[in-house]
Short mmCIF file of N, CA and C in Angstrom, two decimals:
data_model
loop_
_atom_site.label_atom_id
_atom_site.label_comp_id
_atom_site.label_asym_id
_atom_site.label_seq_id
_atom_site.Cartn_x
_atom_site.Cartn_y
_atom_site.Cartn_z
N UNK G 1 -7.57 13.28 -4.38
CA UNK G 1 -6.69 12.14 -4.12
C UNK G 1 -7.20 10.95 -4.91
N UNK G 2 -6.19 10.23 -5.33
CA UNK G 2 -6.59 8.89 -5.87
C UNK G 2 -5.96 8.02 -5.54
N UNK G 3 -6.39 6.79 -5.54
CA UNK G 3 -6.02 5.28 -5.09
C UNK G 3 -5.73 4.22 -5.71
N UNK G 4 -4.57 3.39 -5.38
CA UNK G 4 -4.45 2.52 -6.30
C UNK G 4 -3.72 1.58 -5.74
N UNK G 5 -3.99 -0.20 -5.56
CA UNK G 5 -3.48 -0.61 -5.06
C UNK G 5 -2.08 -1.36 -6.03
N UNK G 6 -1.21 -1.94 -5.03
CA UNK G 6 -0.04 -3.03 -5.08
C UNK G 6 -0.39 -4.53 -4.65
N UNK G 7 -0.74 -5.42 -5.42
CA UNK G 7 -1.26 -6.97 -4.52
C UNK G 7 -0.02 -7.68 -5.18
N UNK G 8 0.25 -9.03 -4.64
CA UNK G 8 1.21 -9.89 -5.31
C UNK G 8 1.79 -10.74 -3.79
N UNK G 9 2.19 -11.98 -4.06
CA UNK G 9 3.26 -12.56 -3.03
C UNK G 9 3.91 -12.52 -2.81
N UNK G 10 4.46 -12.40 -1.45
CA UNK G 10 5.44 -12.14 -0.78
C UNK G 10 6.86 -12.47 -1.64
N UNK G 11 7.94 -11.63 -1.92
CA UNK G 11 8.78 -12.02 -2.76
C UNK G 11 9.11 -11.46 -3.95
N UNK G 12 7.95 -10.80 -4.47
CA UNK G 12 7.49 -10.56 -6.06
C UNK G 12 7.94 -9.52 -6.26
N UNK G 13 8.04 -8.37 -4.90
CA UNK G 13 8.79 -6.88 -5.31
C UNK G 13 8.11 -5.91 -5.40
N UNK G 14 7.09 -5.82 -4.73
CA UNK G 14 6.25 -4.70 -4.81
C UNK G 14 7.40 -3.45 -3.72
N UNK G 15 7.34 -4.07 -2.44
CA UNK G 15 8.59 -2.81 -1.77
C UNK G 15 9.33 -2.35 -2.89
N UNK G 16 10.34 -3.51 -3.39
CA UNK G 16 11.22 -2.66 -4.10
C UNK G 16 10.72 -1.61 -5.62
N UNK G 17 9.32 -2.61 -5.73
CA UNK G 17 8.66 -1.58 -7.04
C UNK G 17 8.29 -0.19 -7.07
N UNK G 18 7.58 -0.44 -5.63
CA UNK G 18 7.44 1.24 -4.73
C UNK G 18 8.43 2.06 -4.84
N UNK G 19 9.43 1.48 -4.04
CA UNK G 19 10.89 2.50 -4.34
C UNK G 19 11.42 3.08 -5.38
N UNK G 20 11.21 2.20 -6.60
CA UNK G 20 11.29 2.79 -7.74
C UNK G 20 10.44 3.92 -8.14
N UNK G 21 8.95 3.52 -8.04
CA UNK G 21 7.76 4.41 -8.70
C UNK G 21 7.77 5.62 -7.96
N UNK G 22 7.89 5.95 -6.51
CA UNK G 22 7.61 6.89 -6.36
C UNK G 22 8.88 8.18 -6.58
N UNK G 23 9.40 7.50 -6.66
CA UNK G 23 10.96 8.81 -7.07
C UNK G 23 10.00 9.30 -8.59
N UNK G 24 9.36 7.76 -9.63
CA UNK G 24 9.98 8.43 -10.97
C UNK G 24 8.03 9.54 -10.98
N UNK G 25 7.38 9.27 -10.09
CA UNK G 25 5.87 9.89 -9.77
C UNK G 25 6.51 11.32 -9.35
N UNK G 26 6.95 11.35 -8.46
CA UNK G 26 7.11 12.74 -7.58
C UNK G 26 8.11 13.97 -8.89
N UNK G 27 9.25 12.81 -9.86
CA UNK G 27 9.67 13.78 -11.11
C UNK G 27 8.13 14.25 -11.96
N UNK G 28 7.33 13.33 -11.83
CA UNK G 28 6.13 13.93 -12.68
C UNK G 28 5.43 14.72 -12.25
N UNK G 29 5.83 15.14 -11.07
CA UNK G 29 5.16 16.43 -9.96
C UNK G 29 4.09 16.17 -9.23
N UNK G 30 3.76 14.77 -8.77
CA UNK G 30 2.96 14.15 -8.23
C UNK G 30 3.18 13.96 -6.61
N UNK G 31 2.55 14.40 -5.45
CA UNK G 31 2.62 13.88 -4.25
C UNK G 31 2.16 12.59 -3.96
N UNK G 32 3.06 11.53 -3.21
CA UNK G 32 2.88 10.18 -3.56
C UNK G 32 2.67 9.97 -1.96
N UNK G 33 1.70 8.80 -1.27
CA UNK G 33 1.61 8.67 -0.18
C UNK G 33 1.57 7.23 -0.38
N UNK G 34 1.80 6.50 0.92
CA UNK G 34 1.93 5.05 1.06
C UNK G 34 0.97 4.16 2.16
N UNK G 35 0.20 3.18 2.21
CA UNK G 35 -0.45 2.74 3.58
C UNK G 35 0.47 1.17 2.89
N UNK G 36 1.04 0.73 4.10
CA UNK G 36 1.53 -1.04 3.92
C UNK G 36 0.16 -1.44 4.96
N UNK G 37 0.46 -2.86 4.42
CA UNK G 37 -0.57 -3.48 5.48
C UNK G 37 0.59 -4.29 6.15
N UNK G 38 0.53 -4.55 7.07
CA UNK G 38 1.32 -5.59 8.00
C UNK G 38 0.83 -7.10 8.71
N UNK G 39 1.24 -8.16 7.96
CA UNK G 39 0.62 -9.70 8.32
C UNK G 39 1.08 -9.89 9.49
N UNK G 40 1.71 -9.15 10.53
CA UNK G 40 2.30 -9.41 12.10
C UNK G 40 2.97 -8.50 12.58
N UNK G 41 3.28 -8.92 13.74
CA UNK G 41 3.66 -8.03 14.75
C UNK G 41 4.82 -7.07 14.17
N UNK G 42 4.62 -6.36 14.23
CA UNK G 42 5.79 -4.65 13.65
C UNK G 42 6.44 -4.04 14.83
N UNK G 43 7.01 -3.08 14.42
CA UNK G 43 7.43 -2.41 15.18
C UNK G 43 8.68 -1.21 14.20
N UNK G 44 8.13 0.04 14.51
CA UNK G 44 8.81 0.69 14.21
C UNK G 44 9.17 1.67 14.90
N UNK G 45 9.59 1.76 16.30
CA UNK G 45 10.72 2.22 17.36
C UNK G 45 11.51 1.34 17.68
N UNK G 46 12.32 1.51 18.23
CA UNK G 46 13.97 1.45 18.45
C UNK G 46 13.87 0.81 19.97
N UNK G 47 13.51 -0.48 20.69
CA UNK G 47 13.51 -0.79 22.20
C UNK G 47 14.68 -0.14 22.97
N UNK G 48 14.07 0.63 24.12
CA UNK G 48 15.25 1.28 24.82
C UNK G 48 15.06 2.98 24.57
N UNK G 49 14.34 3.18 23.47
CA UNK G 49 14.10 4.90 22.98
C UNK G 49 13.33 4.88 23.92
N UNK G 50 13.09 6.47 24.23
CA UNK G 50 11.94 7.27 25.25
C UNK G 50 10.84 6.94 24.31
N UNK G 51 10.40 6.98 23.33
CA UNK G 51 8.92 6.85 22.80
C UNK G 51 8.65 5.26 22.66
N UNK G 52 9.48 4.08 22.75
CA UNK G 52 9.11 3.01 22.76
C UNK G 52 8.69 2.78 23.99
N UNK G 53 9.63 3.19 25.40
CA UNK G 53 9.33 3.26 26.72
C UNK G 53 7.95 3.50 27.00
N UNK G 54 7.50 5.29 26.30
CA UNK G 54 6.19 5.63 26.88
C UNK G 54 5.32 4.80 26.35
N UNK G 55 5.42 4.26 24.91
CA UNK G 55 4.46 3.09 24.39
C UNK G 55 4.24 2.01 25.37
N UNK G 56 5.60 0.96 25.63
CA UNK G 56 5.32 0.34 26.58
C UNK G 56 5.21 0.54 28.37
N UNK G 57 4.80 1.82 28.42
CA UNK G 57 4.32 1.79 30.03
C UNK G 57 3.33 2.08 29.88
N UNK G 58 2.59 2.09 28.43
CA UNK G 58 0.98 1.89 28.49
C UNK G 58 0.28 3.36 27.56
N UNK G 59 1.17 4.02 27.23
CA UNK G 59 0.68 4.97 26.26
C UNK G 59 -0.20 4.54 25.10
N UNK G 60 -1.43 5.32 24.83
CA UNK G 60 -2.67 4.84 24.03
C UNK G 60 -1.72 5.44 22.07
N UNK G 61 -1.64 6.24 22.17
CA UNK G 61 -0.24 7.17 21.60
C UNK G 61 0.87 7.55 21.77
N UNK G 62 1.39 7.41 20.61
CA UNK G 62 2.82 8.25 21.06
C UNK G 62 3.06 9.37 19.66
N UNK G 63 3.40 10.41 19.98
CA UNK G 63 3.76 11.11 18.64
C UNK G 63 5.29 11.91 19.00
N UNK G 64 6.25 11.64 18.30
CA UNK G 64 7.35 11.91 17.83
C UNK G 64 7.53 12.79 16.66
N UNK G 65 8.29 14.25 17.05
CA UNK G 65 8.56 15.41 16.15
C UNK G 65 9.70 15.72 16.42
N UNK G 66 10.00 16.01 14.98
CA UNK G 66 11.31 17.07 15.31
C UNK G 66 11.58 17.92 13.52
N UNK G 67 12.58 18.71 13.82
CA UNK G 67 12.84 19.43 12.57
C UNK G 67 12.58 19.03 11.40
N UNK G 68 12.59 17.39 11.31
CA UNK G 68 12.83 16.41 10.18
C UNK G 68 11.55 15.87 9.94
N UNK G 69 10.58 15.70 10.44
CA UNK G 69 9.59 14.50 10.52
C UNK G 69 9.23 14.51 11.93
N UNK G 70 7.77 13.55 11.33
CA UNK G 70 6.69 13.31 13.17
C UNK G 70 6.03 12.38 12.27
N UNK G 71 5.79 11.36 13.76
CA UNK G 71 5.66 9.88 13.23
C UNK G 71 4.25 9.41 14.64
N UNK G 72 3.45 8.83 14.09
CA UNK G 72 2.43 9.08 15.40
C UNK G 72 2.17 7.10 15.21
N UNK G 73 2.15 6.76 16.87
CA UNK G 73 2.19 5.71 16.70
C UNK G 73 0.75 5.34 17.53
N UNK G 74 -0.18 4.69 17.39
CA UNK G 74 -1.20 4.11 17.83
C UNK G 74 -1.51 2.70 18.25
N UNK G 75 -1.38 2.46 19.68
CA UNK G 75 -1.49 1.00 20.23
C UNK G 75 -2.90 0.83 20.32
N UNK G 76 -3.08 -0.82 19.24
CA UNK G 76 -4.80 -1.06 19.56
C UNK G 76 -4.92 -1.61 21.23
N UNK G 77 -3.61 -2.54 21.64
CA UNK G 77 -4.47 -2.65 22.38
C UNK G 77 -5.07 -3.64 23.10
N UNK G 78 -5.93 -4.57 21.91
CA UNK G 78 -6.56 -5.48 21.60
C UNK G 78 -7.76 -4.85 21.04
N UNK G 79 -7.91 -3.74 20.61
CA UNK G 79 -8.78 -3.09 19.91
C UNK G 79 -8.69 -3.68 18.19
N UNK G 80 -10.07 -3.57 17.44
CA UNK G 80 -9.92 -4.01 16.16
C UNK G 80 -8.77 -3.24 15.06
N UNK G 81 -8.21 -4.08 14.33
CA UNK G 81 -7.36 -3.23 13.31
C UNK G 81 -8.49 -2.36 12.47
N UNK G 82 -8.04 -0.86 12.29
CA UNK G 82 -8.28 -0.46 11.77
C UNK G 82 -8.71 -0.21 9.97
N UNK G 83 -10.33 -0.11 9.96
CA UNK G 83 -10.54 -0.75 8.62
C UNK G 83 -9.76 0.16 7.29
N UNK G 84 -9.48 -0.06 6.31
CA UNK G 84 -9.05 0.54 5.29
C UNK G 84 -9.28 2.07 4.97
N UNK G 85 -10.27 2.32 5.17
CA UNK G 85 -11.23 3.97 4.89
C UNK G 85 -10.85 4.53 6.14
N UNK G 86 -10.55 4.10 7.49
CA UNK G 86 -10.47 4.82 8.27
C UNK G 86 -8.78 5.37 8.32
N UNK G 87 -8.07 4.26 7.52
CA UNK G 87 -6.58 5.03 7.55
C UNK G 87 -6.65 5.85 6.73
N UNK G 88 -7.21 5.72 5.55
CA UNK G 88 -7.23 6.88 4.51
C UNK G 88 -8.04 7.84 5.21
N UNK G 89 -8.54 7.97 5.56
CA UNK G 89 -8.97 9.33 6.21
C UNK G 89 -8.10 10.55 7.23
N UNK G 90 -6.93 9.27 7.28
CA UNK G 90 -6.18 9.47 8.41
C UNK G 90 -4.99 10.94 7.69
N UNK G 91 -4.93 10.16 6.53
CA UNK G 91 -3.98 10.66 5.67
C UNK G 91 -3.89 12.67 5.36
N UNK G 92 -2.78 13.22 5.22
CA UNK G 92 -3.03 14.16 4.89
C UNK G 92 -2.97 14.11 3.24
N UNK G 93 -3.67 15.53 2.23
CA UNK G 93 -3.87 15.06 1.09
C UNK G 93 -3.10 15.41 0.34
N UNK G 94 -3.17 14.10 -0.39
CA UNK G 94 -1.84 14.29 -1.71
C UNK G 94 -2.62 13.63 -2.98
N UNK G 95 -1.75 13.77 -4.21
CA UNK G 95 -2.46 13.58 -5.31
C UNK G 95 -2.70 11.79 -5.66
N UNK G 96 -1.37 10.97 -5.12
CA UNK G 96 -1.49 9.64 -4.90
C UNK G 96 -1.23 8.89 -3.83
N UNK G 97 -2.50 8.02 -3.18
CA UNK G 97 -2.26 7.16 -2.87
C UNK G 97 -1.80 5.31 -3.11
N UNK G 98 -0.72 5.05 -2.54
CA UNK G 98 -0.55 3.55 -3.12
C UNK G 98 -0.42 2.86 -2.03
N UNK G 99 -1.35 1.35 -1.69
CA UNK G 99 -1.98 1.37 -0.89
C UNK G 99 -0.96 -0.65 -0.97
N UNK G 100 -0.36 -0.90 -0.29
CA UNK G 100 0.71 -2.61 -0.27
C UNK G 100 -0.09 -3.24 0.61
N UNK G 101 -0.72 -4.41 0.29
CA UNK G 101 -1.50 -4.93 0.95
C UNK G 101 -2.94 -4.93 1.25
N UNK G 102 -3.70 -5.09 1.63
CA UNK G 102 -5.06 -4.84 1.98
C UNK G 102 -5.80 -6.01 0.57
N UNK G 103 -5.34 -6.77 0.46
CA UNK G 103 -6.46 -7.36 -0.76
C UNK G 103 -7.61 -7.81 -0.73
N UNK G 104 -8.02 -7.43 -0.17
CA UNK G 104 -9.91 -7.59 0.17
C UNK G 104 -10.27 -6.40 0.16
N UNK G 105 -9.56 -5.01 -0.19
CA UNK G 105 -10.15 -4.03 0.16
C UNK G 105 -10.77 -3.89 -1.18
N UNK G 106 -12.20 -2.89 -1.05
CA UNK G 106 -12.69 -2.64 -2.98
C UNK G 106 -11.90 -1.65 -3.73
N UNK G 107 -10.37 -1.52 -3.74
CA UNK G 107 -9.50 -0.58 -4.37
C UNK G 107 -9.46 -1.26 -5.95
N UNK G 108 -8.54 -0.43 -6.47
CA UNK G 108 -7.96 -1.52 -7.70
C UNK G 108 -6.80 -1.55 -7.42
N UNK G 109 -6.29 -2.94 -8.02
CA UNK G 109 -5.23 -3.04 -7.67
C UNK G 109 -4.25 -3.95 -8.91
N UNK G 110 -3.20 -3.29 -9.02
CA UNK G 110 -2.18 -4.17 -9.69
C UNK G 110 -1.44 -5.10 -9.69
N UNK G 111 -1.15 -6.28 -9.99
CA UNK G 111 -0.88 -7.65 -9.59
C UNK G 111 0.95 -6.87 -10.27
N UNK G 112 1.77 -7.59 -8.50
CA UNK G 112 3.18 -7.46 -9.30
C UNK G 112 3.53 -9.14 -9.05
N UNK G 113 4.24 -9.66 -10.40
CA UNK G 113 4.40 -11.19 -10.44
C UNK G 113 5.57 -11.31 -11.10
N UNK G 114 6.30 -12.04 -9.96
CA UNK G 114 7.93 -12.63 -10.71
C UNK G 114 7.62 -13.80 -10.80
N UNK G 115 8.19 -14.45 -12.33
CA UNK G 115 8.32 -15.83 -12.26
C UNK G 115 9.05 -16.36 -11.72
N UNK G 116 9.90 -15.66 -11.01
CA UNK G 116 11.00 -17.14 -10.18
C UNK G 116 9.98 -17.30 -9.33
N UNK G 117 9.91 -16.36 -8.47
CA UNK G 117 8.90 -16.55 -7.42
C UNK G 117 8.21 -18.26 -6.92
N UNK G 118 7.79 -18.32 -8.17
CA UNK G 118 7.29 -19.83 -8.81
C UNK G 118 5.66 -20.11 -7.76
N UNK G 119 5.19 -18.60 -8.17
CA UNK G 119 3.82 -18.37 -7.27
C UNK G 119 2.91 -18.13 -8.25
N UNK G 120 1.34 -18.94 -7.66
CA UNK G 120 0.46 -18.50 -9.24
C UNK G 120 0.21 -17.51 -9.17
N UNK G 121 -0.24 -16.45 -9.99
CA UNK G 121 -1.17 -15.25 -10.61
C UNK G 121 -2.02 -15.17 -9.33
N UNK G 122 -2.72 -14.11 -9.09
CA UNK G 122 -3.62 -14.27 -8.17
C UNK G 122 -5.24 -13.30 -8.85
N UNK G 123 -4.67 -12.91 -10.27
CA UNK G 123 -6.14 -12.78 -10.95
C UNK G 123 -6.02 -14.13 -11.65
N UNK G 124 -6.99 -14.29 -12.46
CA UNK G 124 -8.49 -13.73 -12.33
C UNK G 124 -9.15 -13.77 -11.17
N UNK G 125 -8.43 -14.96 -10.28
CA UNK G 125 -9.19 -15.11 -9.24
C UNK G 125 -10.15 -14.05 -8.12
N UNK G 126 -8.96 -12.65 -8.42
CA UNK G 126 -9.22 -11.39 -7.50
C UNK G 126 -9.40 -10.81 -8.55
N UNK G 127 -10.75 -10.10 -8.05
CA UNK G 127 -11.54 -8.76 -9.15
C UNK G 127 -10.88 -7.61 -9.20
N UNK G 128 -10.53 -7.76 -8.08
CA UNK G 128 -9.60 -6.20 -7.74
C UNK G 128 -8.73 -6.12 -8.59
N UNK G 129 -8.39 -6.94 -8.88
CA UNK G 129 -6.96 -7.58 -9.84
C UNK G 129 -6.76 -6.47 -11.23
N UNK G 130 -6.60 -5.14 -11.53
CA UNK G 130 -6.98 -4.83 -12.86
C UNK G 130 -5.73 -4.05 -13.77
N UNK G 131 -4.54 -4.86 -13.33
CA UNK G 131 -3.66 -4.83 -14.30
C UNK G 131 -2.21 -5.85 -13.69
N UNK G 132 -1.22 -5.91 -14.70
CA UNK G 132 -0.36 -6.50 -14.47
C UNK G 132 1.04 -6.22 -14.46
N UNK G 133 2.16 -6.10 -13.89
CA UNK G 133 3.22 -5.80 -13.74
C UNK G 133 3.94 -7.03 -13.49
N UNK G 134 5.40 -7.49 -14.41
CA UNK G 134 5.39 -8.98 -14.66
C UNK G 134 6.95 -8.86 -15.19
N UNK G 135 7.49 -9.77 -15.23
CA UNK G 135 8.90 -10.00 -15.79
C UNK G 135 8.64 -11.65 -16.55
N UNK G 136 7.68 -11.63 -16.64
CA UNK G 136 7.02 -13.17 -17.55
C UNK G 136 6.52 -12.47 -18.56
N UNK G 137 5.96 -13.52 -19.32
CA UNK G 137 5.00 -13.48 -20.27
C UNK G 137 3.85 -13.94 -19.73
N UNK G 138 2.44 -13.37 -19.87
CA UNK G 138 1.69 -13.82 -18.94
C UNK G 138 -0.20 -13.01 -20.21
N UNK G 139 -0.56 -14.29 -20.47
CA UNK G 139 -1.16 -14.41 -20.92
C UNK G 139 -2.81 -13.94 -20.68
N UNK G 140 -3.03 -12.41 -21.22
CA UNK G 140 -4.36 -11.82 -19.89
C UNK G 140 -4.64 -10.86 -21.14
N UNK G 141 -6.05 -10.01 -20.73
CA UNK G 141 -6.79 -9.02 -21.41
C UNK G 141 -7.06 -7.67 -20.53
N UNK G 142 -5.83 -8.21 -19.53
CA UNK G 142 -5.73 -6.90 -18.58
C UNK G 142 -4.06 -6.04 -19.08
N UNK G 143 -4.69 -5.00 -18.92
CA UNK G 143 -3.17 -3.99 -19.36
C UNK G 143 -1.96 -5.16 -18.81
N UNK G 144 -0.69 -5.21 -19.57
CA UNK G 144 0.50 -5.96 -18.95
C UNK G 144 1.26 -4.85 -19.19
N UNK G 145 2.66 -5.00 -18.51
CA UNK G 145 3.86 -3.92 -18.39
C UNK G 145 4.53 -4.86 -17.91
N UNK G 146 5.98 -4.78 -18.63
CA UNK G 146 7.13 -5.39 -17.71
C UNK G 146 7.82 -4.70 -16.58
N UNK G 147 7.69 -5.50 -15.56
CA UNK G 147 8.30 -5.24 -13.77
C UNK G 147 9.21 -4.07 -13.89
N UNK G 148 10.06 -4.11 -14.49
CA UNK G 148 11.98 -3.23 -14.64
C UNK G 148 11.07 -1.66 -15.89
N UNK G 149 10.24 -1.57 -15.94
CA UNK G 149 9.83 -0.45 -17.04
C UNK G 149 8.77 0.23 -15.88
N UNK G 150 9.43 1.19 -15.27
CA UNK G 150 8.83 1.97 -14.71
C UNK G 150 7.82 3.12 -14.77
N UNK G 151 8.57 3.67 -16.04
CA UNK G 151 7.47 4.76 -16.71
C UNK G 151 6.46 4.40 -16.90
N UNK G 152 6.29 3.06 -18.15
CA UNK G 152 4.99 2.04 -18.44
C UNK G 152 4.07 2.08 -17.32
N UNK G 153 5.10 1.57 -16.09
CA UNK G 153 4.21 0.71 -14.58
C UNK G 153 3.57 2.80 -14.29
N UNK G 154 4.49 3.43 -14.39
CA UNK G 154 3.95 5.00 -13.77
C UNK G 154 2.32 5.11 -14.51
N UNK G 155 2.22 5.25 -15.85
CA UNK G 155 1.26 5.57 -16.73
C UNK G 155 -0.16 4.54 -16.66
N UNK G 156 0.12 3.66 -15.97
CA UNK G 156 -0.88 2.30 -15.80
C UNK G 156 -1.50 3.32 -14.56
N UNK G 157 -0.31 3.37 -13.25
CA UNK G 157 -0.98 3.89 -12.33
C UNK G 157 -1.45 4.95 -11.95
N UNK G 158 -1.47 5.79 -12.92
CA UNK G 158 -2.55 7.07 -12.93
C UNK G 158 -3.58 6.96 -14.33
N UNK G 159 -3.32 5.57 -14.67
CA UNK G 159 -4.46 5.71 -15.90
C UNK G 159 -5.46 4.83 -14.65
N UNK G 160 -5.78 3.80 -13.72
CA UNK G 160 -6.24 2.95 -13.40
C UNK G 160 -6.33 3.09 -11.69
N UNK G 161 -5.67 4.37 -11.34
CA UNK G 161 -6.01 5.04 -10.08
C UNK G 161 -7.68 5.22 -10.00
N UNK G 162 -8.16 5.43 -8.69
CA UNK G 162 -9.29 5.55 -8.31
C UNK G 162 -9.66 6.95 -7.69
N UNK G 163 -10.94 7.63 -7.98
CA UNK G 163 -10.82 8.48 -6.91
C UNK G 163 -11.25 8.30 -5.48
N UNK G 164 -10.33 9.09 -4.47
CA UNK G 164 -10.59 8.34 -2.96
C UNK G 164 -11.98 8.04 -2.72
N UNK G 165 -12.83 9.50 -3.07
CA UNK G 165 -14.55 9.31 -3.09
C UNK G 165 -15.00 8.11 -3.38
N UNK G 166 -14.52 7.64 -4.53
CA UNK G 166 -15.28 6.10 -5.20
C UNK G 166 -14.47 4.85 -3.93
N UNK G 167 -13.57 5.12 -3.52
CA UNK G 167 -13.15 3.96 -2.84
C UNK G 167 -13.78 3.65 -1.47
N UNK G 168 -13.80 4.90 -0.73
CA UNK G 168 -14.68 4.92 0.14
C UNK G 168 -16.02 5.06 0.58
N UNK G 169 -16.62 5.06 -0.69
CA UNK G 169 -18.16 4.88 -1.31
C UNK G 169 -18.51 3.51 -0.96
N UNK G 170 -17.63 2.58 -1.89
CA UNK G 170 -16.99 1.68 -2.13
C UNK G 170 -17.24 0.49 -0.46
N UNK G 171 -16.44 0.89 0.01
CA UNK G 171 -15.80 0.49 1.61
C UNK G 171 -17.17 0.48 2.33
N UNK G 172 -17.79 1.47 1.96
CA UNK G 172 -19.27 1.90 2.84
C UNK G 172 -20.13 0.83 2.21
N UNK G 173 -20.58 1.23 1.02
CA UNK G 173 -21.42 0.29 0.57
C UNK G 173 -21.05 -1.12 0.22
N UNK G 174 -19.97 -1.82 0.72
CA UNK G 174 -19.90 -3.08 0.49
C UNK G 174 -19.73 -3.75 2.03
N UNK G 175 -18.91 -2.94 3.29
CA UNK G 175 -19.17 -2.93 4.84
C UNK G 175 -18.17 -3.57 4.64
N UNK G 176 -16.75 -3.09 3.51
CA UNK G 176 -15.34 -3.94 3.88
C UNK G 176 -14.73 -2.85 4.82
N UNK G 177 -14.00 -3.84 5.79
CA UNK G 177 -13.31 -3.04 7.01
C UNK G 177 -11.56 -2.59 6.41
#
């Protein structure tokens, strides 16, 4: 498995960049997996479903199956969010992971930046920072690709993927959660 992150501000299009990449990854015969990070409260059941119910009458879990899919949901609680290495562990294995959010984690990660946006760059500042995906012109000595060129953005992210080993080496020896 390998790793590779998505960083950028809110706005910039990484969701919708995802949506793109992994259709044109999976034509390249690639299994593509996803972790988002979430800045607040979520929710992905339906209030009023039987599995939101058993959640809220105090279920520690809930796991939901059927012919189609199974979706396992985990209440902290007030327990700590779970650090980065421990979701990837969580994961079953595929050849890519792409990882929206987490920017403190020691992944690499690709900066996606719209200029309307009218948001700064967020390398150099972030090390993690080690390429660019852009609908600007944007002045750097890190690989650039324009936003709408997907193949380009595909070939960045398996040239500049990580292996999971090194990330969670990584996670260990630096004590990021």
């Amino acid at each position: 498995m390998k790793v590779i992150g998505l960083a950028g501000w809110s706005g910039a299009g990484k969701t919708t960049l995802l949506t793109r990449l992994i259709p044109h990854l999976k034509g390249q015969g690639l299994r593509v997996s996803v972790i988002k990070h979430a800045h607040h409260k979520f929710d992905v059941d339906v209030p009023g479903k039987d599995s939101w119910r058993h959640r809220e009458a105090g279920a520690e879990e809930v796991l939901v199956a059927s012919g189609t899919r199974w979706a396992l949901m985990h209440e902290l609680r007030g327990a700590r969010e779970p650090a980065l290495a421990e979701l990837l562990a969580k994961l079953s294995p595929v050849d890519l992971v792409v990882i929206e959010g987490y920017k403190a984690g020691p992944h690499r990660r690709i900066e996606v930046h719209r200029t309307a946006n009218g948001k700064p760059l967020l390398f150099p500042d972030d090390p993690g920072i080690v390429g660019l995906a852009s609908d600007g012109d944007v002045e750097t000595v890190l690989p650039r690709v324009h936003l709408d060129d997907i193949p380009a953005i595909a070939a960045l992210v398996r040239h500049l993927a990580m292996p999971l080993a090194d990330v969670l080496a990584l996670c260990d020896k630096l004590g990021v959660p």
